[in-house]
Short mmCIF file of C-alpha atoms and ligand atoms in Angstrom, two decimals:
data_model
loop_
_atom_site.label_atom_id
_atom_site.label_comp_id
_atom_site.label_asym_id
_atom_site.label_seq_id
_atom_site.Cartn_x
_atom_site.Cartn_y
_atom_site.Cartn_z
CA MET A 1 -16.55 -1.61 -20.98
CA ASP A 2 -19.80 -3.52 -20.44
CA ALA A 3 -21.17 -3.81 -16.90
CA HIS A 4 -21.01 -7.59 -17.07
CA PRO A 5 -20.90 -8.87 -13.44
CA HIS A 6 -17.59 -10.58 -14.07
CA GLN A 7 -16.23 -7.61 -16.03
CA LEU A 8 -14.30 -6.35 -13.02
CA ALA A 9 -12.86 -9.80 -12.31
CA ARG A 10 -11.78 -10.16 -15.93
CA MET A 11 -10.06 -6.75 -15.90
CA LEU A 12 -8.15 -7.66 -12.73
CA ASP A 13 -7.14 -10.97 -14.31
CA GLU A 14 -5.81 -9.07 -17.35
CA LEU A 15 -3.97 -6.48 -15.25
CA GLY A 16 -2.60 -9.31 -13.11
CA ARG A 17 -0.72 -10.59 -16.14
CA VAL A 18 1.21 -7.32 -16.53
CA THR A 19 4.45 -8.15 -14.73
CA ASP A 20 8.18 -7.54 -14.64
CA GLU A 21 8.84 -11.19 -13.81
CA PRO A 22 7.43 -13.82 -16.20
CA GLY A 23 5.54 -16.50 -14.31
CA ARG A 24 4.74 -14.37 -11.29
CA LEU A 25 3.25 -10.93 -10.61
CA THR A 26 5.77 -8.25 -9.69
CA ARG A 27 5.45 -4.56 -10.62
CA THR A 28 7.87 -2.11 -9.01
CA PHE A 29 8.28 1.66 -9.14
CA LEU A 30 8.61 3.04 -12.71
CA SER A 31 9.43 -0.42 -14.08
CA PRO A 32 8.50 -1.47 -17.65
CA ALA A 33 5.53 -3.40 -16.25
CA MET A 34 4.34 -0.31 -14.37
CA GLU A 35 4.43 1.63 -17.65
CA ARG A 36 2.41 -1.11 -19.34
CA ALA A 37 -0.03 -1.19 -16.41
CA ASN A 38 -0.56 2.55 -16.78
CA LEU A 39 -1.30 2.05 -20.49
CA VAL A 40 -3.86 -0.70 -19.79
CA VAL A 41 -5.60 1.10 -16.93
CA GLY A 42 -5.34 4.45 -18.72
CA GLY A 43 -7.16 2.86 -21.67
CA TRP A 44 -9.99 1.70 -19.38
CA MET A 45 -10.17 5.20 -17.88
CA ARG A 46 -10.55 6.72 -21.36
CA GLU A 47 -13.28 4.21 -22.23
CA ALA A 48 -15.12 5.49 -19.17
CA ALA A 49 -14.78 9.05 -20.57
CA LEU A 50 -12.10 10.19 -18.11
CA THR A 51 -9.24 12.43 -19.19
CA VAL A 52 -5.97 10.67 -18.34
CA ARG A 53 -2.55 11.95 -17.37
CA GLU A 54 0.55 10.58 -15.69
CA ASP A 55 2.52 12.77 -13.28
CA GLU A 56 6.33 12.89 -13.07
CA THR A 57 6.46 10.15 -10.43
CA GLY A 58 4.39 7.76 -12.58
CA ASN A 59 1.04 8.24 -10.82
CA LEU A 60 -1.84 7.56 -13.22
CA ILE A 61 -4.61 10.15 -12.82
CA GLY A 62 -8.01 9.81 -14.51
CA ARG A 63 -10.40 12.77 -14.16
CA LEU A 64 -14.14 13.01 -14.82
CA GLU A 65 -15.18 16.64 -14.86
CA SER A 66 -18.67 17.53 -13.69
CA PRO A 67 -20.66 20.09 -15.69
CA SER A 68 -20.27 22.56 -12.80
CA PRO A 69 -16.73 23.99 -13.04
CA GLY A 70 -16.71 25.21 -9.43
CA ALA A 71 -17.59 21.77 -8.10
CA LYS A 72 -15.40 19.94 -5.59
CA THR A 73 -13.51 16.76 -6.44
CA LEU A 74 -13.96 13.27 -4.98
CA LEU A 75 -10.75 11.22 -5.04
CA MET A 76 -10.76 7.44 -5.36
CA GLY A 77 -7.88 5.08 -5.96
CA SER A 78 -5.09 2.85 -4.69
CA HIS A 79 -1.70 1.64 -5.89
CA LEU A 80 -0.73 -0.18 -9.10
CA ASP A 81 2.65 -1.43 -7.90
CA THR A 82 2.88 -4.82 -6.19
CA VAL A 83 5.09 -6.81 -3.86
CA ARG A 84 7.17 -9.59 -5.41
CA ASN A 85 5.15 -12.64 -6.48
CA ALA A 86 2.01 -10.76 -5.58
CA GLY A 87 -1.70 -11.34 -5.85
CA ARG A 88 -3.69 -9.54 -8.55
CA PHE A 89 -6.13 -7.72 -6.20
CA ASP A 90 -3.87 -5.80 -3.74
CA GLY A 91 -3.95 -2.20 -4.98
CA ALA A 92 -5.33 -2.90 -8.46
CA LEU A 93 -8.87 -3.44 -7.13
CA GLY A 94 -8.99 0.07 -5.72
CA VAL A 95 -8.05 1.60 -9.07
CA VAL A 96 -10.12 -0.55 -11.45
CA LEU A 97 -13.36 -0.77 -9.46
CA PRO A 98 -14.04 3.00 -9.47
CA ILE A 99 -13.48 3.04 -13.26
CA VAL A 100 -16.14 0.34 -13.74
CA ALA A 101 -18.46 2.20 -11.33
CA LEU A 102 -18.14 5.45 -13.31
CA ALA A 103 -18.62 3.59 -16.61
CA GLU A 104 -21.81 2.08 -15.23
CA LEU A 105 -23.17 5.46 -14.07
CA LYS A 106 -22.30 6.92 -17.47
CA GLN A 107 -24.16 4.06 -19.21
CA ARG A 108 -27.17 4.88 -17.04
CA GLY A 109 -26.93 8.53 -18.02
CA VAL A 110 -26.06 9.65 -14.47
CA VAL A 111 -24.09 12.93 -14.45
CA LEU A 112 -22.28 13.47 -11.15
CA PRO A 113 -22.46 17.05 -9.80
CA PHE A 114 -18.85 16.83 -8.52
CA HIS A 115 -15.59 16.04 -10.26
CA VAL A 116 -14.03 12.60 -9.70
CA GLU A 117 -10.35 11.79 -9.87
CA ILE A 118 -9.25 8.12 -9.95
CA LEU A 119 -5.65 7.61 -8.82
CA GLY A 120 -3.33 4.72 -9.68
CA PHE A 121 -0.37 5.38 -7.37
CA SER A 122 3.04 4.43 -8.70
CA GLU A 123 4.60 3.06 -5.51
CA GLU A 124 3.04 1.99 -2.21
CA GLU A 125 4.79 -1.28 -1.44
CA ALA A 126 8.34 0.05 -0.86
CA VAL A 127 9.82 -2.85 -2.85
CA ARG A 128 12.26 -0.85 -4.97
CA PHE A 129 12.87 1.99 -2.48
CA THR A 130 12.37 1.68 1.28
CA GLY A 131 10.13 4.34 2.81
CA ALA A 132 6.94 3.55 0.84
CA TYR A 133 4.16 5.71 -0.49
CA ILE A 134 6.29 7.59 -3.05
CA GLY A 135 3.25 8.01 -5.34
CA SER A 136 0.76 9.32 -2.79
CA LYS A 137 3.47 11.43 -1.12
CA ALA A 138 4.14 13.14 -4.47
CA TYR A 139 0.40 13.64 -5.08
CA THR A 140 -0.16 15.18 -1.64
CA GLY A 141 2.96 17.33 -1.71
CA ARG A 142 4.62 15.27 1.04
CA LEU A 143 7.57 13.97 -0.97
CA ARG A 144 10.74 15.42 0.61
CA MET A 145 14.25 16.08 -0.72
CA ALA A 146 15.46 13.44 1.78
CA ASP A 147 13.22 10.86 0.04
CA LEU A 148 14.98 11.61 -3.26
CA LYS A 149 18.28 10.38 -1.77
CA LEU A 150 16.90 6.85 -1.20
CA ARG A 151 18.82 4.27 -3.22
CA ASP A 152 17.55 1.08 -4.88
CA ALA A 153 19.38 -2.25 -5.15
CA ARG A 154 21.27 -0.91 -8.19
CA ASN A 155 22.40 2.05 -6.09
CA GLN A 156 20.32 4.47 -8.20
CA THR A 157 18.78 7.35 -6.26
CA LEU A 158 15.06 7.99 -6.37
CA LEU A 159 15.86 11.36 -7.97
CA ASP A 160 17.92 9.70 -10.75
CA VAL A 161 15.13 7.24 -11.47
CA ILE A 162 12.39 9.89 -11.56
CA GLU A 163 14.41 12.27 -13.77
CA ALA A 164 15.32 9.46 -16.16
CA HIS A 165 11.63 8.54 -16.40
CA ALA A 166 10.35 12.11 -16.69
CA GLU A 167 13.27 13.09 -18.97
CA LYS A 168 13.63 16.38 -17.14
CA ARG A 169 14.79 17.87 -13.82
CA PHE A 170 12.53 17.02 -10.90
CA LYS A 171 11.80 18.60 -7.56
CA PRO A 172 9.18 17.49 -5.03
CA PRO A 173 5.79 18.75 -6.29
CA ARG A 174 3.19 20.76 -4.40
CA PRO A 175 -0.12 19.07 -3.43
CA ALA A 176 -2.30 18.23 -6.46
CA HIS A 177 -5.31 19.89 -4.81
CA ARG A 178 -6.22 22.37 -2.08
CA PRO A 179 -8.04 20.49 0.74
CA SER A 180 -10.98 22.91 0.46
CA ASN A 181 -11.60 21.70 -3.11
CA LEU A 182 -11.90 18.06 -2.10
CA LEU A 183 -14.83 15.92 -0.93
CA GLY A 184 -12.51 13.19 0.36
CA TYR A 185 -10.65 10.04 -0.69
CA ILE A 186 -12.22 6.58 -0.93
CA GLU A 187 -9.98 3.53 -1.23
CA VAL A 188 -11.40 0.09 -2.00
CA HIS A 189 -8.99 -2.67 -0.99
CA ILE A 190 -9.04 -6.38 -0.19
CA GLU A 191 -8.98 -6.90 3.57
CA GLN A 192 -5.79 -8.98 3.46
CA GLY A 193 -6.99 -10.51 6.72
CA PRO A 194 -9.48 -13.12 8.02
CA VAL A 195 -12.21 -11.03 9.69
CA LEU A 196 -14.78 -10.57 6.88
CA GLU A 197 -14.48 -14.25 5.95
CA ALA A 198 -15.00 -15.24 9.60
CA LYS A 199 -18.07 -12.97 9.79
CA LYS A 200 -19.34 -14.29 6.42
CA LEU A 201 -19.49 -10.76 4.99
CA ALA A 202 -18.39 -9.65 1.53
CA VAL A 203 -17.45 -6.09 2.52
CA GLY A 204 -16.82 -3.89 5.55
CA VAL A 205 -15.51 -0.41 6.39
CA VAL A 206 -12.26 0.59 8.10
CA SER A 207 -12.02 2.59 11.32
CA THR A 208 -8.22 2.96 11.55
CA ILE A 209 -5.10 2.00 9.63
CA ALA A 210 -2.59 0.54 12.10
CA SER A 211 0.55 2.24 13.34
CA GLN A 212 3.59 0.94 11.44
CA ALA A 213 7.35 1.13 12.03
CA ARG A 214 9.97 -0.38 9.74
CA GLY A 215 13.77 -0.39 9.70
CA ARG A 216 17.03 -2.25 9.22
CA LEU A 217 18.90 -4.15 11.96
CA THR A 218 22.56 -4.89 11.19
CA PHE A 219 24.47 -7.50 13.23
CA ARG A 220 28.26 -7.40 12.71
CA GLY A 221 30.64 -10.12 13.94
CA LYS A 222 33.75 -11.65 12.44
CA ALA A 223 33.93 -13.70 9.29
CA GLY A 224 36.08 -16.81 9.52
CA HIS A 225 36.73 -20.29 8.22
CA ALA A 226 33.80 -22.65 8.77
CA GLY A 227 36.13 -25.62 9.22
CA THR A 228 38.90 -24.34 11.42
CA THR A 229 37.23 -21.89 13.82
CA PRO A 230 36.14 -23.52 17.11
CA MET A 231 32.54 -22.71 18.12
CA ASN A 232 33.60 -20.89 21.31
CA LEU A 233 35.80 -18.49 19.34
CA ARG A 234 33.17 -17.41 16.82
CA ARG A 235 31.35 -14.09 16.48
CA ASP A 236 28.67 -15.32 14.10
CA ALA A 237 26.45 -12.42 12.94
CA LEU A 238 23.80 -14.69 11.42
CA ALA A 239 23.47 -16.79 14.57
CA GLY A 240 22.92 -13.58 16.54
CA ALA A 241 20.31 -12.41 14.00
CA ALA A 242 18.59 -15.78 14.14
CA GLU A 243 18.34 -15.63 17.95
CA PHE A 244 16.81 -12.15 17.63
CA ILE A 245 14.29 -13.26 14.95
CA VAL A 246 12.99 -16.05 17.21
CA PHE A 247 12.78 -13.58 20.12
CA ALA A 248 10.82 -11.04 18.03
CA GLU A 249 8.32 -13.70 16.97
CA ALA A 250 7.71 -14.82 20.56
CA PHE A 251 7.60 -11.21 21.83
CA ALA A 252 4.78 -10.27 19.45
CA GLY A 253 3.04 -13.63 19.88
CA ALA A 254 2.70 -12.87 23.58
CA ARG A 255 1.23 -9.40 22.93
CA PRO A 256 -1.60 -9.58 20.34
CA PRO A 257 -2.57 -7.67 18.24
CA LEU A 258 1.10 -6.60 18.02
CA VAL A 259 2.78 -8.08 14.93
CA THR A 260 6.48 -8.15 14.05
CA THR A 261 7.94 -9.45 10.79
CA VAL A 262 11.47 -10.03 9.56
CA GLY A 263 10.84 -10.18 5.82
CA THR A 264 14.33 -9.90 4.41
CA ILE A 265 17.83 -10.88 5.52
CA ASN A 266 21.08 -10.25 3.74
CA VAL A 267 24.14 -12.25 4.85
CA GLN A 268 27.79 -11.44 4.14
CA ALA A 269 29.92 -13.17 2.92
CA GLY A 270 27.03 -15.44 1.98
CA ALA A 271 29.12 -18.57 1.43
CA ALA A 272 28.54 -22.00 2.94
CA ASN A 273 32.10 -22.31 4.26
CA VAL A 274 32.41 -18.79 5.72
CA ILE A 275 31.19 -17.81 9.18
CA PRO A 276 28.78 -14.87 8.54
CA GLY A 277 30.49 -11.60 9.44
CA GLU A 278 27.36 -9.52 8.82
CA ALA A 279 23.60 -10.05 8.77
CA VAL A 280 21.22 -7.23 7.78
CA LEU A 281 17.55 -7.84 8.45
CA SER A 282 14.37 -5.82 7.91
CA LEU A 283 12.06 -5.39 10.91
CA ASP A 284 8.39 -4.41 10.51
CA VAL A 285 6.39 -3.68 13.70
CA ARG A 286 2.66 -2.81 13.79
CA HIS A 287 -0.06 -2.16 16.31
CA PRO A 288 -3.34 -0.19 16.21
CA ASN A 289 -1.96 2.07 18.99
CA ASP A 290 1.02 4.39 18.35
CA ALA A 291 2.42 4.35 21.89
CA ILE A 292 2.34 0.55 22.08
CA CYS A 293 3.99 0.31 18.65
CA ASP A 294 6.75 2.70 19.77
CA ALA A 295 7.31 0.87 23.06
CA ALA A 296 7.42 -2.53 21.35
CA LEU A 297 9.93 -1.29 18.79
CA ALA A 298 12.15 0.19 21.53
CA GLU A 299 12.11 -3.09 23.48
CA LEU A 300 12.89 -5.12 20.36
CA VAL A 301 15.88 -2.91 19.49
CA ARG A 302 17.12 -3.14 23.11
CA GLN A 303 16.84 -6.94 22.94
CA ALA A 304 18.78 -7.00 19.66
CA GLN A 305 21.55 -4.98 21.35
CA ARG A 306 21.55 -7.27 24.42
CA THR A 307 21.85 -10.33 22.16
CA ALA A 308 24.67 -8.67 20.24
CA ARG A 309 26.59 -7.73 23.42
CA ARG A 310 26.36 -11.25 24.76
CA ARG A 311 27.71 -12.61 21.48
CA GLN A 312 30.38 -9.88 21.12
CA LEU A 313 28.68 -8.56 18.02
CA GLN A 314 27.84 -5.01 17.02
CA CYS A 315 24.25 -4.12 16.36
CA GLU A 316 22.93 -1.08 14.53
CA TRP A 317 19.27 0.00 14.05
CA GLN A 318 18.33 2.28 11.12
CA PRO A 319 14.66 3.33 10.96
CA THR A 320 13.31 3.45 7.37
CA MET A 321 9.62 4.17 7.92
CA ARG A 322 7.26 5.35 10.64
CA HIS A 323 3.55 5.95 10.06
CA GLN A 324 1.27 6.80 12.93
CA ALA A 325 -2.10 5.06 13.22
CA THR A 326 -4.45 6.81 10.76
CA PRO A 327 -8.12 7.15 11.67
CA CYS A 328 -10.62 7.21 8.80
CA SER A 329 -13.08 10.11 8.64
CA THR A 330 -16.21 9.32 10.64
CA VAL A 331 -18.42 11.35 8.30
CA LEU A 332 -17.16 9.70 5.11
CA THR A 333 -17.07 6.25 6.71
CA THR A 334 -20.64 6.65 7.95
CA ARG A 335 -21.69 7.46 4.40
CA LEU A 336 -19.83 4.42 3.09
CA ALA A 337 -21.32 2.18 5.79
CA ARG A 338 -24.80 3.40 4.79
CA SER A 339 -24.18 2.09 1.26
CA VAL A 340 -22.73 -1.15 2.65
CA ARG A 341 -25.95 -1.67 4.62
CA ALA A 342 -28.07 -0.79 1.57
CA VAL A 343 -26.32 -3.49 -0.47
CA GLN A 344 -25.28 -6.10 2.08
CA GLY A 345 -27.92 -5.60 4.74
CA LYS A 346 -25.41 -4.95 7.47
CA SER A 347 -21.98 -3.37 7.84
CA LEU A 348 -18.90 -4.22 9.88
CA THR A 349 -16.12 -1.87 10.99
CA LEU A 350 -12.59 -3.24 11.25
CA ILE A 351 -9.02 -2.09 11.81
CA SER A 352 -6.53 -2.36 8.94
CA GLY A 353 -3.29 -4.11 9.94
CA ALA A 354 -2.04 -3.35 6.44
CA GLY A 355 -0.79 0.07 5.42
CA HIS A 356 -2.51 1.87 2.54
CA ASP A 357 -2.16 5.05 0.50
CA GLY A 358 -4.96 6.37 2.68
CA VAL A 359 -2.30 6.89 5.38
CA VAL A 360 -0.75 9.62 3.21
CA MET A 361 -3.99 10.88 1.62
CA ALA A 362 -5.31 11.63 5.13
CA SER A 363 -2.82 14.53 5.24
CA LEU A 364 -4.72 16.15 2.34
CA THR A 365 -8.38 15.18 2.85
CA SER A 366 -10.85 12.97 4.73
CA ILE A 367 -10.41 9.28 3.94
CA ALA A 368 -12.62 6.21 4.06
CA MET A 369 -11.85 2.60 3.09
CA LEU A 370 -14.06 -0.21 1.83
CA PHE A 371 -12.63 -3.67 2.54
CA VAL A 372 -13.48 -6.68 0.41
CA ARG A 373 -13.29 -10.24 1.73
CA CYS A 374 -10.37 -12.29 0.46
CA ARG A 375 -10.10 -16.05 0.70
CA ASP A 376 -8.30 -17.25 3.87
CA GLY A 377 -7.30 -13.62 4.43
CA LEU A 378 -4.35 -14.39 2.17
CA SER A 379 -2.47 -11.55 0.46
CA HIS A 380 1.02 -10.70 -0.77
CA HIS A 381 0.75 -14.16 -2.34
CA PRO A 382 -0.19 -15.39 -5.85
CA ASP A 383 -3.21 -17.27 -4.39
CA GLU A 384 -4.75 -13.99 -3.18
CA TYR A 385 -8.42 -14.16 -4.25
CA ALA A 386 -11.63 -12.15 -4.06
CA SER A 387 -14.69 -13.80 -5.66
CA PRO A 388 -16.54 -12.14 -8.58
CA LYS A 389 -19.61 -12.19 -6.33
CA ASP A 390 -17.83 -10.18 -3.60
CA LEU A 391 -16.35 -7.84 -6.22
CA GLU A 392 -19.89 -7.27 -7.46
CA VAL A 393 -21.07 -6.40 -3.93
CA ALA A 394 -18.23 -3.90 -3.59
CA LEU A 395 -19.11 -2.39 -6.98
CA ARG A 396 -22.76 -2.04 -5.94
CA VAL A 397 -21.67 -0.32 -2.72
CA VAL A 398 -19.50 2.21 -4.56
CA VAL A 399 -22.21 2.96 -7.14
CA ASP A 400 -24.73 3.42 -4.30
CA PHE A 401 -22.24 5.65 -2.46
CA LEU A 402 -21.72 7.83 -5.54
CA GLU A 403 -25.46 8.11 -6.22
CA LYS A 404 -26.27 9.07 -2.62
CA LEU A 405 -23.34 11.52 -2.49
CA SER A 406 -24.55 13.20 -5.72
CA ALA A 407 -28.08 13.55 -4.35
CA ASP A 408 -26.77 15.11 -1.12
CA TYR A 409 -24.18 17.22 -2.93
CA ALA A 410 -26.69 18.56 -5.47
CA ASN A 411 -28.76 19.86 -2.51
CA GLU A 412 -25.87 21.34 -0.53
CA PRO A 413 -22.71 21.69 -2.67
CA GLY A 414 -20.95 23.59 0.15
O1 HGY B 1 2.84 -3.46 4.01
C1 HGY B 1 1.67 -3.14 3.90
O2 HGY B 1 0.92 -3.13 4.85
C2 HGY B 1 1.11 -2.74 2.57
O3 HGY B 1 0.74 -3.90 1.88
N1 HGY B 1 2.07 -1.97 1.81
MN1 MN B 2 0.34 -4.71 -0.21
MN1 MN B 3 -2.20 -2.54 -0.89
#
């Protein structure tokens, strides 16, 4: 793995071609493409002299032992799964960049005084199973029996899928490390937003990962014949859902930086000549502040119920995910910002509207995030793009961070 400036870009291009869906990038939990991705990234980890293992939930774990056995461990990583028709940087960047950084330090003969573990989490995007963060929850010992009952579109439970993959019985694992043995977790990720581009900066650091609530809203009415049922006698579930979707958009639009998204809708009977008897939609609500996120969600659900009553529909809300706003560690983020300034001249601190594995890793250790500019702030889209130049800046920052951390650690390993 040569430290060619475009090496990182080329690796992400290659990994971006590992997909479950020919013609577009989709990798979902424990899918064939995820297995191939683990083989490709695991090979790069081995080239960088890491030992490589995969845990029962498909997390890829590369470890570089320091010569001092009693040393602490620095964790770095992100997720290797993707949304449907994804970009090639979301998640993958945070796994591949640290590998290239360690390979470069190795080439320069630098021996780190602490262990490093690079993590490729097996599921962050909640595409196959709602609830998200299966990989980092397993790694931090936060996977619960209730999670194992989640069902995918083929009605398979998470437990079935894990046991079929692991070819043995599975129960939620304990944390991979004791907090006292860890130096922290660093996640490099594209910003997936417009701020760095607007500020003409390649990289920045994250203060907080926004509060996030997700769930399912079901509107139930009465199916009927599209040709013979007068409009005033209908109880059209999809029309009720549509009225709610427009309300939710306007509600958030009037309250920035609140954001609400209806990303999926499932209509029954789903035929052109049948009045929809049921419409099930996903609702994703986010805000940097937990209380405002909670209040907004409550008002949106109340509005859905008011709309349903007026249209003689039923309406049911089922929460599927709730993550509080997650502050990054000031100490670790200050260290990271110091390296950003050393490489870029100045740093910028921003809030992450996107969720990240750091939300879960924060339950185990201090976290810090390095954001990398992406064109037009576009993500969760095949045109997602971070330039080789910006990738190189991020790589320089991480190498500088590791060098400075080793110098400090060597003096006070405590
Ligand atoms: O939805 C998110 O914020 C992340 O991309 N999973
Ligand atoms: Mn994502
Ligand atoms: Mn991501």
